[in-house]
């Protein structure tokens, strides 16, 4: 299979590595020759590290490198079976690129976007053959993360969806099919992990370190929300939150936080700037290791996550299995949220979310109708 990847940043290079490892002939496209050369050197370094760790041998390293070539014009991509775009998250720029790209590839070429939250339907509408456009959303780092969200637009043909799922599965990735709605599965369902943690902080109930401690020690998450936002970058995380909030017509469930906005405006972007929620030039603050407070923090954030996952299922965004796979394989949650709901009890979920609504009377804390129905009928997500 001949694959083209547009954009040779961290994500584009990672996708190219995945495809080449699977035996595809890959062309990485960028208009900047120096950037392409840097991408090639970084790939060499990455693969050499895998050799050092005995993950692959020199023969495999050479095989992967030999499956990748570089291009600076769309004409060089004309024989591609699949093109995956991995450039800046800007809808207008992506639409312009797809419209132009279509003039160079064959009629049967599948055109895919790696966007994490933008409308696939809008991107497809810029093409003369919108039925061949689909979303293929990898997670960073692409070679390591198991999950790939596949997002058909309303224009996408069944044949293109089937071929895409088959291809990504052959690349040894776990596919979660998502409806073309803002944030798809992961970036939609994960919002409360950040937003509810920020809300708890803004209410003065706990500081950053204590909330992170609770979610890791009691909740079992690999990283706390503030630690993770600093790792991702506050500018990136805030932009996704703002995009999802706007795209959902300002639904209060996705309302951004002024705390994060101000940090982003101040240039406190996290690890990459040396300061975010934590100042990385100083010793990190100690958590208040109070189990009762920690359990309150975990329960509050967890029930909001479960409620969001349940709402995604209720609105046919994805199946129960795909939602849980997305959260465990895409962002390394300790359990699938809907499986977690069954474990905690649907009645527990309804009671906890209603407690929050009764305290705040904000639409942010409305309980998903599917949870109420399941509670009335004594149903579970998994039988």
PDB file of C-alpha atoms in Angstrom, residues 56-218:
ATOM      1  CA  UNK A  56      13.868  -3.956  17.037  1.00  0.00           C
ATOM      2  CA  UNK A  57      17.128  -4.997  15.356  1.00  0.00           C
ATOM      3  CA  UNK A  58      19.260  -3.161  12.788  1.00  0.00           C
ATOM      4  CA  UNK A  59      17.628  -5.041   9.916  1.00  0.00           C
ATOM      5  CA  UNK A  60      14.168  -3.897  11.008  1.00  0.00           C
ATOM      6  CA  UNK A  61      15.427  -0.349  11.491  1.00  0.00           C
ATOM      7  CA  UNK A  62      16.810  -0.287   7.929  1.00  0.00           C
ATOM      8  CA  UNK A  63      13.607  -1.810   6.562  1.00  0.00           C
ATOM      9  CA  UNK A  64      11.457   0.918   8.140  1.00  0.00           C
ATOM     10  CA  UNK A  65      13.765   3.722   6.968  1.00  0.00           C
ATOM     11  CA  UNK A  66      13.852   2.314   3.433  1.00  0.00           C
ATOM     12  CA  UNK A  67      10.038   2.358   3.329  1.00  0.00           C
ATOM     13  CA  UNK A  68       9.979   6.137   3.870  1.00  0.00           C
ATOM     14  CA  UNK A  69      10.777   8.815   1.302  1.00  0.00           C
ATOM     15  CA  UNK A  70      10.198  12.559   1.250  1.00  0.00           C
ATOM     16  CA  UNK A  71       8.270  14.891  -1.045  1.00  0.00           C
ATOM     17  CA  UNK A  72       7.956  18.655  -1.494  1.00  0.00           C
ATOM     18  CA  UNK A  73       5.197  18.729  -4.133  1.00  0.00           C
ATOM     19  CA  UNK A  74       1.703  17.259  -4.317  1.00  0.00           C
ATOM     20  CA  UNK A  75       2.540  15.808  -7.736  1.00  0.00           C
ATOM     21  CA  UNK A  76       4.862  13.329  -5.982  1.00  0.00           C
ATOM     22  CA  UNK A  77       1.854  11.970  -4.056  1.00  0.00           C
ATOM     23  CA  UNK A  78      -0.188  11.153  -7.169  1.00  0.00           C
ATOM     24  CA  UNK A  79       0.022   7.370  -6.819  1.00  0.00           C
ATOM     25  CA  UNK A  80      -0.965   7.246  -3.138  1.00  0.00           C
ATOM     26  CA  UNK A  81      -3.727   4.878  -2.007  1.00  0.00           C
ATOM     27  CA  UNK A  82      -4.183   6.802   1.241  1.00  0.00           C
ATOM     28  CA  UNK A  83      -3.207  10.351   2.214  1.00  0.00           C
ATOM     29  CA  UNK A  84      -3.266  11.373   5.874  1.00  0.00           C
ATOM     30  CA  UNK A  85      -3.102  15.077   6.683  1.00  0.00           C
ATOM     31  CA  UNK A  86      -1.431  15.986   9.995  1.00  0.00           C
ATOM     32  CA  UNK A  87      -0.997  19.751   9.926  1.00  0.00           C
ATOM     33  CA  UNK A  88      -2.144  22.686  12.080  1.00  0.00           C
ATOM     34  CA  UNK A  89      -5.627  22.470  13.669  1.00  0.00           C
ATOM     35  CA  UNK A  90      -7.211  25.140  11.501  1.00  0.00           C
ATOM     36  CA  UNK A  91     -10.327  24.287   9.506  1.00  0.00           C
ATOM     37  CA  UNK A  92      -9.797  26.843   6.736  1.00  0.00           C
ATOM     38  CA  UNK A  93      -6.212  25.709   6.147  1.00  0.00           C
ATOM     39  CA  UNK A  94      -7.240  22.059   6.064  1.00  0.00           C
ATOM     40  CA  UNK A  95     -10.101  22.725   3.636  1.00  0.00           C
ATOM     41  CA  UNK A  96      -7.775  24.614   1.300  1.00  0.00           C
ATOM     42  CA  UNK A  97      -5.223  21.803   1.429  1.00  0.00           C
ATOM     43  CA  UNK A  98      -7.771  19.060   0.677  1.00  0.00           C
ATOM     44  CA  UNK A  99      -9.278  21.045  -2.184  1.00  0.00           C
ATOM     45  CA  UNK A 100      -5.877  21.494  -3.796  1.00  0.00           C
ATOM     46  CA  UNK A 101      -4.642  17.970  -3.044  1.00  0.00           C
ATOM     47  CA  UNK A 102      -7.596  16.416  -4.839  1.00  0.00           C
ATOM     48  CA  UNK A 103      -6.273  17.735  -8.144  1.00  0.00           C
ATOM     49  CA  UNK A 104      -3.160  15.576  -7.901  1.00  0.00           C
ATOM     50  CA  UNK A 105      -4.310  12.192  -6.584  1.00  0.00           C
ATOM     51  CA  UNK A 106      -6.255   9.431  -8.321  1.00  0.00           C
ATOM     52  CA  UNK A 107     -10.067   9.169  -7.984  1.00  0.00           C
ATOM     53  CA  UNK A 108      -9.745   6.140  -5.702  1.00  0.00           C
ATOM     54  CA  UNK A 109      -7.338   7.720  -3.211  1.00  0.00           C
ATOM     55  CA  UNK A 110      -8.690   7.953   0.334  1.00  0.00           C
ATOM     56  CA  UNK A 111      -8.124  11.398   1.862  1.00  0.00           C
ATOM     57  CA  UNK A 112      -7.933  11.436   5.654  1.00  0.00           C
ATOM     58  CA  UNK A 113      -7.491  14.096   8.308  1.00  0.00           C
ATOM     59  CA  UNK A 114      -5.790  13.493  11.647  1.00  0.00           C
ATOM     60  CA  UNK A 115      -7.780  16.327  13.242  1.00  0.00           C
ATOM     61  CA  UNK A 116      -8.644  15.790  16.891  1.00  0.00           C
ATOM     62  CA  UNK A 117     -11.885  17.741  16.948  1.00  0.00           C
ATOM     63  CA  UNK A 118     -12.700  19.584  13.687  1.00  0.00           C
ATOM     64  CA  UNK A 119     -15.628  18.716  11.420  1.00  0.00           C
ATOM     65  CA  UNK A 120     -14.820  15.979   8.905  1.00  0.00           C
ATOM     66  CA  UNK A 121     -17.996  16.893   7.001  1.00  0.00           C
ATOM     67  CA  UNK A 122     -16.728  20.449   6.525  1.00  0.00           C
ATOM     68  CA  UNK A 123     -13.331  19.223   5.315  1.00  0.00           C
ATOM     69  CA  UNK A 124     -15.037  16.746   2.956  1.00  0.00           C
ATOM     70  CA  UNK A 125     -17.270  19.506   1.561  1.00  0.00           C
ATOM     71  CA  UNK A 126     -14.172  21.227   0.153  1.00  0.00           C
ATOM     72  CA  UNK A 127     -13.596  18.249  -2.175  1.00  0.00           C
ATOM     73  CA  UNK A 128     -15.181  17.272  -5.481  1.00  0.00           C
ATOM     74  CA  UNK A 129     -15.415  13.682  -4.207  1.00  0.00           C
ATOM     75  CA  UNK A 130     -16.396  14.162  -0.540  1.00  0.00           C
ATOM     76  CA  UNK A 131     -17.298  10.484  -0.234  1.00  0.00           C
ATOM     77  CA  UNK A 132     -13.584   9.577  -0.129  1.00  0.00           C
ATOM     78  CA  UNK A 133     -12.812  11.812   2.886  1.00  0.00           C
ATOM     79  CA  UNK A 134     -12.611  10.400   6.433  1.00  0.00           C
ATOM     80  CA  UNK A 135     -11.087  11.198   9.815  1.00  0.00           C
ATOM     81  CA  UNK A 136      -8.231   9.041  11.121  1.00  0.00           C
ATOM     82  CA  UNK A 137      -7.218  10.414  14.512  1.00  0.00           C
ATOM     83  CA  UNK A 138      -4.012   9.006  16.000  1.00  0.00           C
ATOM     84  CA  UNK A 139      -2.872   9.748  19.540  1.00  0.00           C
ATOM     85  CA  UNK A 140       0.553  11.032  20.498  1.00  0.00           C
ATOM     86  CA  UNK A 141       3.005   9.321  20.310  1.00  0.00           C
ATOM     87  CA  UNK A 142       1.461   7.494  17.355  1.00  0.00           C
ATOM     88  CA  UNK A 143       3.860   4.509  17.346  1.00  0.00           C
ATOM     89  CA  UNK A 144       3.125   3.748  21.018  1.00  0.00           C
ATOM     90  CA  UNK A 145      -0.540   4.586  21.489  1.00  0.00           C
ATOM     91  CA  UNK A 146      -2.805   1.694  20.547  1.00  0.00           C
ATOM     92  CA  UNK A 147      -5.983   3.601  19.739  1.00  0.00           C
ATOM     93  CA  UNK A 148      -7.016   5.250  16.494  1.00  0.00           C
ATOM     94  CA  UNK A 149     -10.381   6.997  16.185  1.00  0.00           C
ATOM     95  CA  UNK A 150     -11.924   6.550  12.733  1.00  0.00           C
ATOM     96  CA  UNK A 151     -14.527   9.196  11.928  1.00  0.00           C
ATOM     97  CA  UNK A 152     -16.722   8.915   8.834  1.00  0.00           C
ATOM     98  CA  UNK A 153     -18.374  12.149   7.716  1.00  0.00           C
ATOM     99  CA  UNK A 154     -21.995  12.047   6.622  1.00  0.00           C
ATOM    100  CA  UNK A 155     -20.620  12.088   3.044  1.00  0.00           C
ATOM    101  CA  UNK A 156     -18.128   9.223   3.581  1.00  0.00           C
ATOM    102  CA  UNK A 157     -18.942   6.070   1.607  1.00  0.00           C
ATOM    103  CA  UNK A 158     -19.326   2.708   3.340  1.00  0.00           C
ATOM    104  CA  UNK A 159     -16.531   1.357   1.152  1.00  0.00           C
ATOM    105  CA  UNK A 160     -14.085   4.036   2.325  1.00  0.00           C
ATOM    106  CA  UNK A 161     -15.011   3.412   5.969  1.00  0.00           C
ATOM    107  CA  UNK A 162     -14.542  -0.335   5.543  1.00  0.00           C
ATOM    108  CA  UNK A 163     -11.165   0.059   3.790  1.00  0.00           C
ATOM    109  CA  UNK A 164      -9.967   2.516   6.420  1.00  0.00           C
ATOM    110  CA  UNK A 165     -10.888   0.291   9.351  1.00  0.00           C
ATOM    111  CA  UNK A 166      -9.231  -2.677   7.627  1.00  0.00           C
ATOM    112  CA  UNK A 167      -6.051  -0.670   6.970  1.00  0.00           C
ATOM    113  CA  UNK A 168      -5.717   0.675  10.519  1.00  0.00           C
ATOM    114  CA  UNK A 169      -6.404  -2.785  11.944  1.00  0.00           C
ATOM    115  CA  UNK A 170      -3.663  -4.213   9.707  1.00  0.00           C
ATOM    116  CA  UNK A 171      -1.364  -1.566  11.175  1.00  0.00           C
ATOM    117  CA  UNK A 172      -2.004  -3.332  14.502  1.00  0.00           C
ATOM    118  CA  UNK A 173      -3.998  -0.505  16.013  1.00  0.00           C
ATOM    119  CA  UNK A 174      -7.292  -0.686  17.928  1.00  0.00           C
ATOM    120  CA  UNK A 175     -10.038   1.136  16.013  1.00  0.00           C
ATOM    121  CA  UNK A 176     -12.835   3.078  17.672  1.00  0.00           C
ATOM    122  CA  UNK A 177     -15.457   4.348  15.216  1.00  0.00           C
ATOM    123  CA  UNK A 178     -16.882   7.720  16.223  1.00  0.00           C
ATOM    124  CA  UNK A 179     -19.645   9.943  14.918  1.00  0.00           C
ATOM    125  CA  UNK A 180     -18.471  13.213  13.375  1.00  0.00           C
ATOM    126  CA  UNK A 181     -19.212  15.430  16.381  1.00  0.00           C
ATOM    127  CA  UNK A 182     -16.908  17.897  18.199  1.00  0.00           C
ATOM    128  CA  UNK A 183     -14.081  16.128  20.006  1.00  0.00           C
ATOM    129  CA  UNK A 184     -15.174  12.727  18.644  1.00  0.00           C
ATOM    130  CA  UNK A 185     -14.843  10.302  21.604  1.00  0.00           C
ATOM    131  CA  UNK A 186     -11.698  11.032  23.612  1.00  0.00           C
ATOM    132  CA  UNK A 187     -11.514  14.825  23.405  1.00  0.00           C
ATOM    133  CA  UNK A 188     -15.199  15.029  24.252  1.00  0.00           C
ATOM    134  CA  UNK A 189     -15.431  12.469  27.046  1.00  0.00           C
ATOM    135  CA  UNK A 190     -12.150  13.553  28.687  1.00  0.00           C
ATOM    136  CA  UNK A 191     -13.147  17.204  29.179  1.00  0.00           C
ATOM    137  CA  UNK A 192     -14.371  16.738  32.804  1.00  0.00           C
ATOM    138  CA  UNK A 193     -11.013  15.228  33.806  1.00  0.00           C
ATOM    139  CA  UNK A 194      -9.619  18.720  33.360  1.00  0.00           C
ATOM    140  CA  UNK A 195     -12.624  21.000  33.806  1.00  0.00           C
ATOM    141  CA  UNK A 196     -13.973  19.460  37.019  1.00  0.00           C
ATOM    142  CA  UNK A 197     -10.486  19.392  38.529  1.00  0.00           C
ATOM    143  CA  UNK A 198     -10.167  23.093  37.706  1.00  0.00           C
ATOM    144  CA  UNK A 199     -13.580  23.751  39.218  1.00  0.00           C
ATOM    145  CA  UNK A 200     -12.620  21.975  42.459  1.00  0.00           C
ATOM    146  CA  UNK A 201      -9.468  24.104  42.619  1.00  0.00           C
ATOM    147  CA  UNK A 202     -11.351  27.348  41.864  1.00  0.00           C
ATOM    148  CA  UNK A 203     -13.792  26.593  44.674  1.00  0.00           C
ATOM    149  CA  UNK A 204     -10.840  26.364  47.062  1.00  0.00           C
ATOM    150  CA  UNK A 205     -11.528  22.758  47.998  1.00  0.00           C
ATOM    151  CA  UNK A 206      -8.028  21.522  47.127  1.00  0.00           C
ATOM    152  CA  UNK A 207      -4.815  22.678  45.481  1.00  0.00           C
ATOM    153  CA  UNK A 208      -3.247  21.312  42.289  1.00  0.00           C
ATOM    154  CA  UNK A 209      -0.938  18.858  44.040  1.00  0.00           C
ATOM    155  CA  UNK A 210      -3.712  17.411  46.207  1.00  0.00           C
ATOM    156  CA  UNK A 211      -6.073  16.924  43.265  1.00  0.00           C
ATOM    157  CA  UNK A 212      -3.299  15.232  41.277  1.00  0.00           C
ATOM    158  CA  UNK A 213      -2.413  13.034  44.261  1.00  0.00           C
ATOM    159  CA  UNK A 214      -6.050  11.971  44.688  1.00  0.00           C
ATOM    160  CA  UNK A 215      -6.567  11.049  41.049  1.00  0.00           C
ATOM    161  CA  UNK A 216      -3.347   9.010  40.940  1.00  0.00           C
ATOM    162  CA  UNK A 217      -3.287   7.383  44.377  1.00  0.00           C
ATOM    163  CA  UNK A 218      -7.002   6.829  44.956  1.00  0.00           C
TER     164      UNK A 218
END
